[in-house]
Amino acid sequence: MTDINIISRATWGAKPWNGNPARIALTQRREFFIHYDGGHAITRTGYAIMRAIEAEHLGNGWAGVGYNFVVDQAGNVYEGRGWDRQGAHCPGHNISGFGVQIAIGGDQEPSAKALAAARALYEEACRKTGRTLTKKGHRDGIATACPGTKLYAWVQAGMPAGDYKPAPNPGGSLPSSGAEVARYKVTIGGLEYGYGAYGDHVTRVGQFLVKKGFGKHYTSGPGPRWTDADTLNYAEYQRSLGYTGKAADGIPGEDSLKKLLGTLPGKAKPKPPFPGRDKFGPGKSNGHITTLGQQLVRKGYGKHYTSGPGPKWSDADRKNVRDFQLAHKELSGDADGLPGPLTWQLLFS
């Protein structure tokens, strides 16, 4: 049996759904449709294929990629609507049939690897539905030239694929058997983790996983978008801690995240806006002066305070601000000890 990996929407960079395609029970599936891209040869490679299809289908007013899956010439399989969402590939058959595009067009020859991957995907679809799905070309559903002469002949021949295997998955994959990869997010310290989460904090988790020896599912290194590769690596890390069941599904919890990073990151607090020059100087008293003084202390410029920052402007405030200004070339030419917009910006950066 040929193994198959499926490159997830999060990995190839899908946009959020424009609407929410209906969920379809596997028991409703009875057909497996093969498509091609049309009259022109495909020159794009890798993830760019999916993003081009997505742009075209969004332009049609669809929710996103209309096929359930796409197979490229290298034998990579990409998630479109996936196993459980209604397609937009063949009117009248989008519930009963899976739609799979082999990314060729015109007179292009489908590669042996592409055919092997599509056949493996068909076998997996039969396993998931528990029945032998009818093999069809797009033209068997509606009047169209799709999937072209060569692919349609292959479908009519029973979709033979030899002994080839699909190409290795260049990013996070979906397992072809057993439990599906966890597809939800959690929020810890104001930051999101899990499928689709984005940010430098996601990259940092991946880097720490690699450092601890749990990075085998990455092929291009950790990045800022949480993919199935992150989930699979994190699940292995969780199991190394002795976690089981849902506690080891690859989505961080506070305890495991703190053990990985040594601390729990928090979402950066927004910088306070500059309140205006008139809030500082002799005779002034307000909360902005306290905020200023506290930040000076955090930055290491509080040596002139003897009783801590307070709301009433003092000569200690002026001296500490001046020390900060002298330490920054952008401010040293006007180190008068009174904060202006640039002083405030640098102090709170």
mmCIF file of C-alpha atoms in Angstrom:
data_model
loop_
_atom_site.group_PDB
_atom_site.id
_atom_site.type_symbol
_atom_site.label_atom_id
_atom_site.label_comp_id
_atom_site.label_asym_id
_atom_site.label_seq_id
_atom_site.Cartn_x
_atom_site.Cartn_y
_atom_site.Cartn_z
ATOM 1 C CA MET A 1 0.000 0.000 0.000
ATOM 2 C CA THR A 2 1.387 3.419 -0.947
ATOM 3 C CA ASP A 3 1.805 5.891 1.918
ATOM 4 C CA ILE A 4 0.404 9.384 1.453
ATOM 5 C CA ASN A 5 1.050 12.746 3.077
ATOM 6 C CA ILE A 6 -1.284 15.687 2.708
ATOM 7 C CA ILE A 7 0.055 19.236 2.885
ATOM 8 C CA SER A 8 -2.361 21.202 5.046
ATOM 9 C CA ARG A 9 -4.011 24.535 4.242
ATOM 10 C CA ALA A 10 -2.036 26.184 7.025
ATOM 11 C CA THR A 11 1.252 24.879 5.612
ATOM 12 C CA TRP A 12 0.735 26.078 2.030
ATOM 13 C CA GLY A 13 -0.617 29.418 3.285
ATOM 14 C CA ALA A 14 -4.341 29.325 2.588
ATOM 15 C CA LYS A 15 -6.385 32.433 3.335
ATOM 16 C CA PRO A 16 -9.272 32.143 5.809
ATOM 17 C CA TRP A 17 -12.452 30.740 4.286
ATOM 18 C CA ASN A 18 -14.634 33.323 2.544
ATOM 19 C CA GLY A 19 -17.684 31.812 4.209
ATOM 20 C CA ASN A 20 -17.748 28.299 5.595
ATOM 21 C CA PRO A 21 -18.134 25.335 3.192
ATOM 22 C CA ALA A 22 -20.697 22.821 4.455
ATOM 23 C CA ARG A 23 -19.495 19.749 6.322
ATOM 24 C CA ILE A 24 -20.180 16.483 4.517
ATOM 25 C CA ALA A 25 -20.326 13.073 6.209
ATOM 26 C CA LEU A 26 -18.013 10.480 4.675
ATOM 27 C CA THR A 27 -21.008 8.166 4.337
ATOM 28 C CA GLN A 28 -22.388 10.508 1.636
ATOM 29 C CA ARG A 29 -19.353 10.124 -0.614
ATOM 30 C CA ARG A 30 -19.673 7.683 -3.525
ATOM 31 C CA GLU A 31 -17.555 9.161 -6.359
ATOM 32 C CA PHE A 32 -13.966 10.278 -6.973
ATOM 33 C CA PHE A 33 -13.583 12.901 -9.717
ATOM 34 C CA ILE A 34 -10.315 13.728 -11.495
ATOM 35 C CA HIS A 35 -9.811 17.245 -12.907
ATOM 36 C CA TYR A 36 -7.099 19.188 -14.706
ATOM 37 C CA ASP A 37 -6.399 22.916 -14.951
ATOM 38 C CA GLY A 38 -7.648 23.570 -18.469
ATOM 39 C CA GLY A 39 -6.144 24.353 -21.826
ATOM 40 C CA HIS A 40 -2.789 25.801 -20.755
ATOM 41 C CA ALA A 41 0.244 24.063 -19.283
ATOM 42 C CA ILE A 42 1.018 24.628 -15.599
ATOM 43 C CA THR A 43 4.381 26.334 -15.016
ATOM 44 C CA ARG A 44 4.039 27.150 -11.322
ATOM 45 C CA THR A 45 5.563 24.825 -8.747
ATOM 46 C CA GLY A 46 5.107 24.085 -5.046
ATOM 47 C CA TYR A 47 2.805 26.148 -2.864
ATOM 48 C CA ALA A 48 2.404 28.745 -5.642
ATOM 49 C CA ILE A 49 0.117 26.283 -7.439
ATOM 50 C CA MET A 50 -2.332 26.316 -4.561
ATOM 51 C CA ARG A 51 -2.229 30.054 -4.095
ATOM 52 C CA ALA A 52 -2.951 30.568 -7.810
ATOM 53 C CA ILE A 53 -5.921 28.180 -7.699
ATOM 54 C CA GLU A 54 -7.154 29.864 -4.528
ATOM 55 C CA ALA A 55 -6.986 33.325 -6.119
ATOM 56 C CA GLU A 56 -8.955 32.112 -9.154
ATOM 57 C CA HIS A 57 -11.610 30.364 -7.066
ATOM 58 C CA LEU A 58 -12.022 33.277 -4.676
ATOM 59 C CA GLY A 59 -12.487 35.411 -7.795
ATOM 60 C CA ASN A 60 -15.338 33.085 -8.728
ATOM 61 C CA GLY A 61 -17.015 34.006 -5.455
ATOM 62 C CA TRP A 62 -16.272 30.618 -3.890
ATOM 63 C CA ALA A 63 -15.235 30.133 -0.255
ATOM 64 C CA GLY A 64 -11.699 29.147 -1.275
ATOM 65 C CA VAL A 65 -10.098 26.343 -3.282
ATOM 66 C CA GLY A 66 -13.003 24.350 -4.705
ATOM 67 C CA TYR A 67 -11.262 20.982 -5.004
ATOM 68 C CA ASN A 68 -10.976 18.658 -2.057
ATOM 69 C CA PHE A 69 -7.335 18.021 -2.948
ATOM 70 C CA VAL A 70 -4.730 19.021 -5.553
ATOM 71 C CA VAL A 71 -1.810 16.854 -6.720
ATOM 72 C CA ASP A 72 1.276 18.383 -8.356
ATOM 73 C CA GLN A 73 3.763 16.799 -10.756
ATOM 74 C CA ALA A 74 6.203 16.013 -7.922
ATOM 75 C CA GLY A 75 3.579 13.819 -6.258
ATOM 76 C CA ASN A 76 2.754 16.289 -3.485
ATOM 77 C CA VAL A 77 -0.864 16.306 -2.296
ATOM 78 C CA TYR A 78 -2.369 19.588 -1.065
ATOM 79 C CA GLU A 79 -5.451 20.062 1.101
ATOM 80 C CA GLY A 80 -8.231 22.149 -0.452
ATOM 81 C CA ARG A 81 -11.667 21.394 1.016
ATOM 82 C CA GLY A 82 -10.223 18.254 2.643
ATOM 83 C CA TRP A 83 -12.160 15.127 3.530
ATOM 84 C CA ASP A 84 -15.155 16.668 5.236
ATOM 85 C CA ARG A 85 -16.146 19.825 3.339
ATOM 86 C CA GLN A 86 -18.391 20.183 0.305
ATOM 87 C CA GLY A 87 -16.456 20.926 -2.853
ATOM 88 C CA ALA A 88 -17.202 23.363 -5.659
ATOM 89 C CA HIS A 89 -15.702 21.285 -8.453
ATOM 90 C CA CYS A 90 -18.657 19.639 -10.222
ATOM 91 C CA PRO A 91 -22.247 20.929 -9.813
ATOM 92 C CA GLY A 92 -24.573 18.125 -8.811
ATOM 93 C CA HIS A 93 -21.707 15.984 -7.495
ATOM 94 C CA ASN A 94 -20.070 18.164 -4.844
ATOM 95 C CA ILE A 95 -21.664 16.235 -1.999
ATOM 96 C CA SER A 96 -21.478 12.725 -3.416
ATOM 97 C CA GLY A 97 -18.011 13.111 -4.909
ATOM 98 C CA PHE A 98 -14.502 14.109 -3.942
ATOM 99 C CA GLY A 99 -12.883 16.478 -6.456
ATOM 100 C CA VAL A 100 -9.144 16.077 -7.106
ATOM 101 C CA GLN A 101 -7.178 18.211 -9.529
ATOM 102 C CA ILE A 102 -3.939 16.918 -11.010
ATOM 103 C CA ALA A 103 -2.117 20.191 -11.645
ATOM 104 C CA ILE A 104 -1.479 19.950 -15.381
ATOM 105 C CA GLY A 105 -3.116 21.609 -18.347
ATOM 106 C CA GLY A 106 -3.204 21.487 -22.120
ATOM 107 C CA ASP A 107 -1.137 18.628 -23.576
ATOM 108 C CA GLN A 108 1.056 18.157 -20.504
ATOM 109 C CA GLU A 109 1.883 14.583 -19.620
ATOM 110 C CA PRO A 110 0.936 13.671 -16.053
ATOM 111 C CA SER A 111 4.029 12.435 -14.230
ATOM 112 C CA ALA A 112 4.201 8.923 -12.794
ATOM 113 C CA LYS A 113 4.539 10.460 -9.336
ATOM 114 C CA ALA A 114 1.404 12.560 -9.803
ATOM 115 C CA LEU A 115 -0.593 9.546 -10.928
ATOM 116 C CA ALA A 116 0.727 7.449 -8.053
ATOM 117 C CA ALA A 117 -0.199 10.143 -5.532
ATOM 118 C CA ALA A 118 -3.699 10.528 -7.003
ATOM 119 C CA ARG A 119 -4.189 6.748 -6.918
ATOM 120 C CA ALA A 120 -2.977 6.630 -3.300
ATOM 121 C CA LEU A 121 -5.416 9.413 -2.473
ATOM 122 C CA TYR A 122 -8.214 7.408 -4.097
ATOM 123 C CA GLU A 123 -7.327 4.338 -2.017
ATOM 124 C CA GLU A 124 -7.318 6.455 1.133
ATOM 125 C CA ALA A 125 -10.732 7.884 0.213
ATOM 126 C CA CYS A 126 -12.087 4.355 -0.188
ATOM 127 C CA ARG A 127 -10.692 3.378 3.218
ATOM 128 C CA LYS A 128 -12.183 6.418 4.887
ATOM 129 C CA THR A 129 -15.632 5.971 3.356
ATOM 130 C CA GLY A 130 -15.658 2.199 3.726
ATOM 131 C CA ARG A 131 -16.692 1.646 0.094
ATOM 132 C CA THR A 132 -15.209 1.416 -3.395
ATOM 133 C CA LEU A 133 -15.721 4.858 -4.897
ATOM 134 C CA THR A 134 -16.583 5.192 -8.575
ATOM 135 C CA LYS A 135 -13.636 6.560 -10.571
ATOM 136 C CA LYS A 136 -14.749 9.456 -12.772
ATOM 137 C CA GLY A 137 -13.420 12.310 -14.842
ATOM 138 C CA HIS A 138 -14.976 15.747 -14.560
ATOM 139 C CA ARG A 139 -16.698 15.230 -17.931
ATOM 140 C CA ASP A 140 -18.634 12.318 -16.439
ATOM 141 C CA GLY A 141 -20.442 14.814 -14.226
ATOM 142 C CA ILE A 142 -21.060 17.736 -16.588
ATOM 143 C CA ALA A 143 -20.333 18.625 -20.204
ATOM 144 C CA THR A 144 -16.676 19.722 -20.234
ATOM 145 C CA ALA A 145 -13.322 18.813 -21.773
ATOM 146 C CA CYS A 146 -11.878 18.329 -18.270
ATOM 147 C CA PRO A 147 -9.771 16.394 -17.279
ATOM 148 C CA GLY A 148 -8.303 16.382 -20.793
ATOM 149 C CA THR A 149 -7.689 13.460 -23.133
ATOM 150 C CA LYS A 150 -4.701 11.952 -21.330
ATOM 151 C CA LEU A 151 -6.071 12.031 -17.808
ATOM 152 C CA TYR A 152 -9.496 10.848 -18.895
ATOM 153 C CA ALA A 153 -7.922 7.852 -20.646
ATOM 154 C CA TRP A 154 -6.065 7.098 -17.409
ATOM 155 C CA VAL A 155 -9.304 7.258 -15.404
ATOM 156 C CA GLN A 156 -11.053 4.952 -17.898
ATOM 157 C CA ALA A 157 -8.140 2.509 -17.625
ATOM 158 C CA GLY A 158 -8.815 2.209 -13.885
ATOM 159 C CA MET A 159 -6.232 4.769 -12.650
ATOM 160 C CA PRO A 160 -3.156 2.478 -12.789
ATOM 161 C CA ALA A 161 -0.131 3.856 -10.935
ATOM 162 C CA GLY A 162 2.649 1.239 -10.839
ATOM 163 C CA ASP A 163 4.910 1.070 -7.796
ATOM 164 C CA TYR A 164 5.699 4.780 -7.448
ATOM 165 C CA LYS A 165 5.302 6.614 -4.153
ATOM 166 C CA PRO A 166 4.315 10.255 -3.591
ATOM 167 C CA ALA A 167 7.076 12.802 -3.036
ATOM 168 C CA PRO A 168 8.071 13.538 0.590
ATOM 169 C CA ASN A 169 5.916 16.197 2.226
ATOM 170 C CA PRO A 170 7.780 19.554 2.403
ATOM 171 C CA GLY A 171 5.715 20.737 5.386
ATOM 172 C CA GLY A 172 3.253 19.572 8.036
ATOM 173 C CA SER A 173 1.210 16.557 7.020
ATOM 174 C CA LEU A 174 -2.031 14.839 7.860
ATOM 175 C CA PRO A 175 -1.732 11.167 8.817
ATOM 176 C CA SER A 176 -3.464 8.737 6.487
ATOM 177 C CA SER A 177 -4.636 6.545 9.353
ATOM 178 C CA GLY A 178 -5.353 6.868 13.054
ATOM 179 C CA ALA A 179 -6.298 10.140 14.745
ATOM 180 C CA GLU A 180 -6.265 13.344 12.731
ATOM 181 C CA VAL A 181 -3.839 16.108 13.647
ATOM 182 C CA ALA A 182 -5.391 18.470 16.210
ATOM 183 C CA ARG A 183 -6.896 21.519 14.484
ATOM 184 C CA TYR A 184 -7.719 24.089 17.167
ATOM 185 C CA LYS A 185 -6.057 26.992 18.954
ATOM 186 C CA VAL A 186 -5.551 27.973 22.569
ATOM 187 C CA THR A 187 -4.676 31.331 24.087
ATOM 188 C CA ILE A 188 -1.957 31.499 26.737
ATOM 189 C CA GLY A 189 -0.821 34.851 28.113
ATOM 190 C CA GLY A 190 -2.763 36.645 25.384
ATOM 191 C CA LEU A 191 -0.933 34.740 22.606
ATOM 192 C CA GLU A 192 -2.434 32.084 20.322
ATOM 193 C CA TYR A 193 -0.931 28.631 19.806
ATOM 194 C CA GLY A 194 -2.118 25.787 17.569
ATOM 195 C CA TYR A 195 -3.279 25.358 13.989
ATOM 196 C CA GLY A 196 -3.089 28.638 12.067
ATOM 197 C CA ALA A 197 -1.665 30.762 14.923
ATOM 198 C CA TYR A 198 0.838 33.366 13.731
ATOM 199 C CA GLY A 199 3.652 35.388 15.258
ATOM 200 C CA ASP A 200 7.242 35.439 16.461
ATOM 201 C CA HIS A 201 6.149 33.462 19.514
ATOM 202 C CA VAL A 202 5.241 30.554 17.204
ATOM 203 C CA THR A 203 8.712 30.626 15.643
ATOM 204 C CA ARG A 204 10.224 30.631 19.123
ATOM 205 C CA VAL A 205 8.288 27.500 20.126
ATOM 206 C CA GLY A 206 9.539 25.744 16.996
ATOM 207 C CA GLN A 207 13.123 26.782 17.656
ATOM 208 C CA PHE A 208 12.965 25.433 21.206
ATOM 209 C CA LEU A 209 11.434 22.182 19.965
ATOM 210 C CA VAL A 210 14.321 21.747 17.525
ATOM 211 C CA LYS A 211 16.827 22.585 20.262
ATOM 212 C CA LYS A 212 15.354 19.850 22.461
ATOM 213 C CA GLY A 213 15.397 17.308 19.641
ATOM 214 C CA PHE A 214 11.733 17.439 18.601
ATOM 215 C CA GLY A 215 11.960 18.912 15.111
ATOM 216 C CA LYS A 216 11.870 15.938 12.755
ATOM 217 C CA HIS A 217 8.609 16.993 11.071
ATOM 218 C CA TYR A 218 10.138 20.297 9.894
ATOM 219 C CA THR A 219 11.778 20.264 6.473
ATOM 220 C CA SER A 220 12.365 24.010 6.060
ATOM 221 C CA GLY A 221 12.767 25.106 9.683
ATOM 222 C CA PRO A 222 10.244 26.568 12.144
ATOM 223 C CA GLY A 223 8.341 29.615 10.973
ATOM 224 C CA PRO A 224 5.817 32.135 12.287
ATOM 225 C CA ARG A 225 2.734 30.215 11.072
ATOM 226 C CA TRP A 226 1.699 27.232 13.220
ATOM 227 C CA THR A 227 1.348 24.234 10.894
ATOM 228 C CA ASP A 228 0.680 20.536 11.328
ATOM 229 C CA ALA A 229 4.448 20.052 11.558
ATOM 230 C CA ASP A 230 4.497 22.173 14.728
ATOM 231 C CA THR A 231 1.614 20.141 16.155
ATOM 232 C CA LEU A 232 3.289 16.811 15.396
ATOM 233 C CA ASN A 233 6.606 17.947 16.898
ATOM 234 C CA TYR A 234 4.927 19.399 19.978
ATOM 235 C CA ALA A 235 2.955 16.169 20.492
ATOM 236 C CA GLU A 236 6.213 14.207 20.579
ATOM 237 C CA TYR A 237 7.603 16.683 23.103
ATOM 238 C CA GLN A 238 4.460 16.313 25.252
ATOM 239 C CA ARG A 239 4.760 12.522 25.190
ATOM 240 C CA SER A 240 8.383 12.835 26.323
ATOM 241 C CA LEU A 241 7.041 14.577 29.426
ATOM 242 C CA GLY A 242 4.746 11.646 30.111
ATOM 243 C CA TYR A 243 1.540 13.285 28.883
ATOM 244 C CA THR A 244 -1.086 11.088 27.227
ATOM 245 C CA GLY A 245 -4.443 11.442 25.477
ATOM 246 C CA LYS A 246 -5.633 14.987 24.759
ATOM 247 C CA ALA A 247 -2.819 16.348 26.921
ATOM 248 C CA ALA A 248 -0.439 15.034 24.238
ATOM 249 C CA ASP A 249 -2.336 16.136 21.113
ATOM 250 C CA GLY A 250 0.307 18.674 20.068
ATOM 251 C CA ILE A 251 -1.462 21.833 21.253
ATOM 252 C CA PRO A 252 0.392 23.590 24.103
ATOM 253 C CA GLY A 253 -0.884 23.822 27.643
ATOM 254 C CA GLU A 254 0.554 26.226 30.207
ATOM 255 C CA ASP A 255 2.608 23.572 31.997
ATOM 256 C CA SER A 256 4.237 22.057 28.905
ATOM 257 C CA LEU A 257 4.888 25.470 27.348
ATOM 258 C CA LYS A 258 6.568 26.759 30.491
ATOM 259 C CA LYS A 259 8.731 23.642 30.670
ATOM 260 C CA LEU A 260 9.742 24.116 27.026
ATOM 261 C CA LEU A 261 10.513 27.850 27.157
ATOM 262 C CA GLY A 262 11.364 28.289 30.843
ATOM 263 C CA THR A 263 8.702 30.980 31.151
ATOM 264 C CA LEU A 264 5.278 31.836 29.792
ATOM 265 C CA PRO A 265 5.464 34.611 27.185
ATOM 266 C CA GLY A 266 2.840 37.309 27.390
ATOM 267 C CA LYS A 267 1.378 39.642 24.838
ATOM 268 C CA ALA A 268 3.250 42.928 24.775
ATOM 269 C CA LYS A 269 1.365 45.750 26.435
ATOM 270 C CA PRO A 270 0.588 48.699 24.160
ATOM 271 C CA LYS A 271 2.934 51.663 24.524
ATOM 272 C CA PRO A 272 1.335 54.600 26.309
ATOM 273 C CA PRO A 273 0.901 57.574 23.968
ATOM 274 C CA PHE A 274 2.954 60.703 24.639
ATOM 275 C CA PRO A 275 0.708 62.890 26.809
ATOM 276 C CA GLY A 276 2.283 66.232 25.785
ATOM 277 C CA ARG A 277 5.147 68.402 27.013
ATOM 278 C CA ASP A 278 2.853 70.396 29.252
ATOM 279 C CA LYS A 279 2.456 67.400 31.592
ATOM 280 C CA PHE A 280 6.108 67.594 32.753
ATOM 281 C CA GLY A 281 8.287 70.140 34.501
ATOM 282 C CA PRO A 282 8.399 72.127 37.741
ATOM 283 C CA GLY A 283 5.079 72.404 39.541
ATOM 284 C CA LYS A 284 3.427 69.571 37.577
ATOM 285 C CA SER A 285 1.750 66.603 39.309
ATOM 286 C CA ASN A 286 -0.052 63.777 37.502
ATOM 287 C CA GLY A 287 0.003 60.062 36.714
ATOM 288 C CA HIS A 288 2.064 60.568 33.561
ATOM 289 C CA ILE A 289 5.030 61.601 35.714
ATOM 290 C CA THR A 290 4.712 58.380 37.702
ATOM 291 C CA THR A 291 4.559 56.354 34.460
ATOM 292 C CA LEU A 292 7.654 58.159 33.188
ATOM 293 C CA GLY A 293 9.593 57.496 36.379
ATOM 294 C CA GLN A 294 8.667 53.829 36.534
ATOM 295 C CA GLN A 295 9.858 53.292 32.961
ATOM 296 C CA LEU A 296 13.109 55.151 33.688
ATOM 297 C CA VAL A 297 13.730 52.727 36.562
ATOM 298 C CA ARG A 298 12.959 49.715 34.330
ATOM 299 C CA LYS A 299 15.457 50.992 31.776
ATOM 300 C CA GLY A 300 18.150 51.521 34.394
ATOM 301 C CA TYR A 301 17.928 55.300 34.677
ATOM 302 C CA GLY A 302 16.561 55.746 38.189
ATOM 303 C CA LYS A 303 19.656 56.390 40.296
ATOM 304 C CA HIS A 304 18.590 59.904 41.326
ATOM 305 C CA TYR A 305 15.394 58.697 43.008
ATOM 306 C CA THR A 306 15.651 58.297 46.774
ATOM 307 C CA SER A 307 12.019 57.346 47.493
ATOM 308 C CA GLY A 308 10.803 55.992 44.170
ATOM 309 C CA PRO A 309 8.968 57.688 41.272
ATOM 310 C CA GLY A 310 5.843 59.628 42.149
ATOM 311 C CA PRO A 311 3.255 61.894 40.556
ATOM 312 C CA LYS A 312 4.940 65.160 41.571
ATOM 313 C CA TRP A 313 7.715 66.417 39.276
ATOM 314 C CA SER A 314 11.064 66.570 41.040
ATOM 315 C CA ASP A 315 14.659 67.372 40.208
ATOM 316 C CA ALA A 316 15.311 63.604 40.383
ATOM 317 C CA ASP A 317 12.935 63.143 37.446
ATOM 318 C CA ARG A 318 14.773 65.807 35.470
ATOM 319 C CA LYS A 319 18.215 64.304 36.190
ATOM 320 C CA ASN A 320 17.107 60.767 35.308
ATOM 321 C CA VAL A 321 15.518 61.925 32.047
ATOM 322 C CA ARG A 322 18.702 63.864 31.221
ATOM 323 C CA ASP A 323 20.846 60.770 31.840
ATOM 324 C CA PHE A 324 18.632 58.812 29.460
ATOM 325 C CA GLN A 325 18.849 61.547 26.827
ATOM 326 C CA LEU A 326 22.635 61.764 27.074
ATOM 327 C CA ALA A 327 22.866 58.003 26.579
ATOM 328 C CA HIS A 328 21.059 58.242 23.231
ATOM 329 C CA LYS A 329 22.712 60.005 20.338
ATOM 330 C CA GLU A 330 19.361 61.058 18.894
ATOM 331 C CA LEU A 331 18.611 63.010 22.101
ATOM 332 C CA SER A 332 22.000 64.106 23.407
ATOM 333 C CA GLY A 333 21.976 67.408 21.516
ATOM 334 C CA ASP A 334 18.959 68.593 23.520
ATOM 335 C CA ALA A 335 19.434 66.888 26.889
ATOM 336 C CA ASP A 336 17.376 69.293 28.964
ATOM 337 C CA GLY A 337 15.796 66.622 31.194
ATOM 338 C CA LEU A 338 12.276 67.305 29.918
ATOM 339 C CA PRO A 339 10.662 64.520 27.860
ATOM 340 C CA GLY A 340 9.492 65.266 24.343
ATOM 341 C CA PRO A 341 7.864 62.904 21.805
ATOM 342 C CA LEU A 342 11.166 61.290 20.705
ATOM 343 C CA THR A 343 12.389 60.819 24.272
ATOM 344 C CA TRP A 344 9.083 59.177 25.144
ATOM 345 C CA GLN A 345 9.170 56.947 22.058
ATOM 346 C CA LEU A 346 12.686 55.676 22.740
ATOM 347 C CA LEU A 347 12.047 55.260 26.460
ATOM 348 C CA PHE A 348 9.029 53.023 25.845
ATOM 349 C CA SER A 349 10.486 51.086 22.872
#
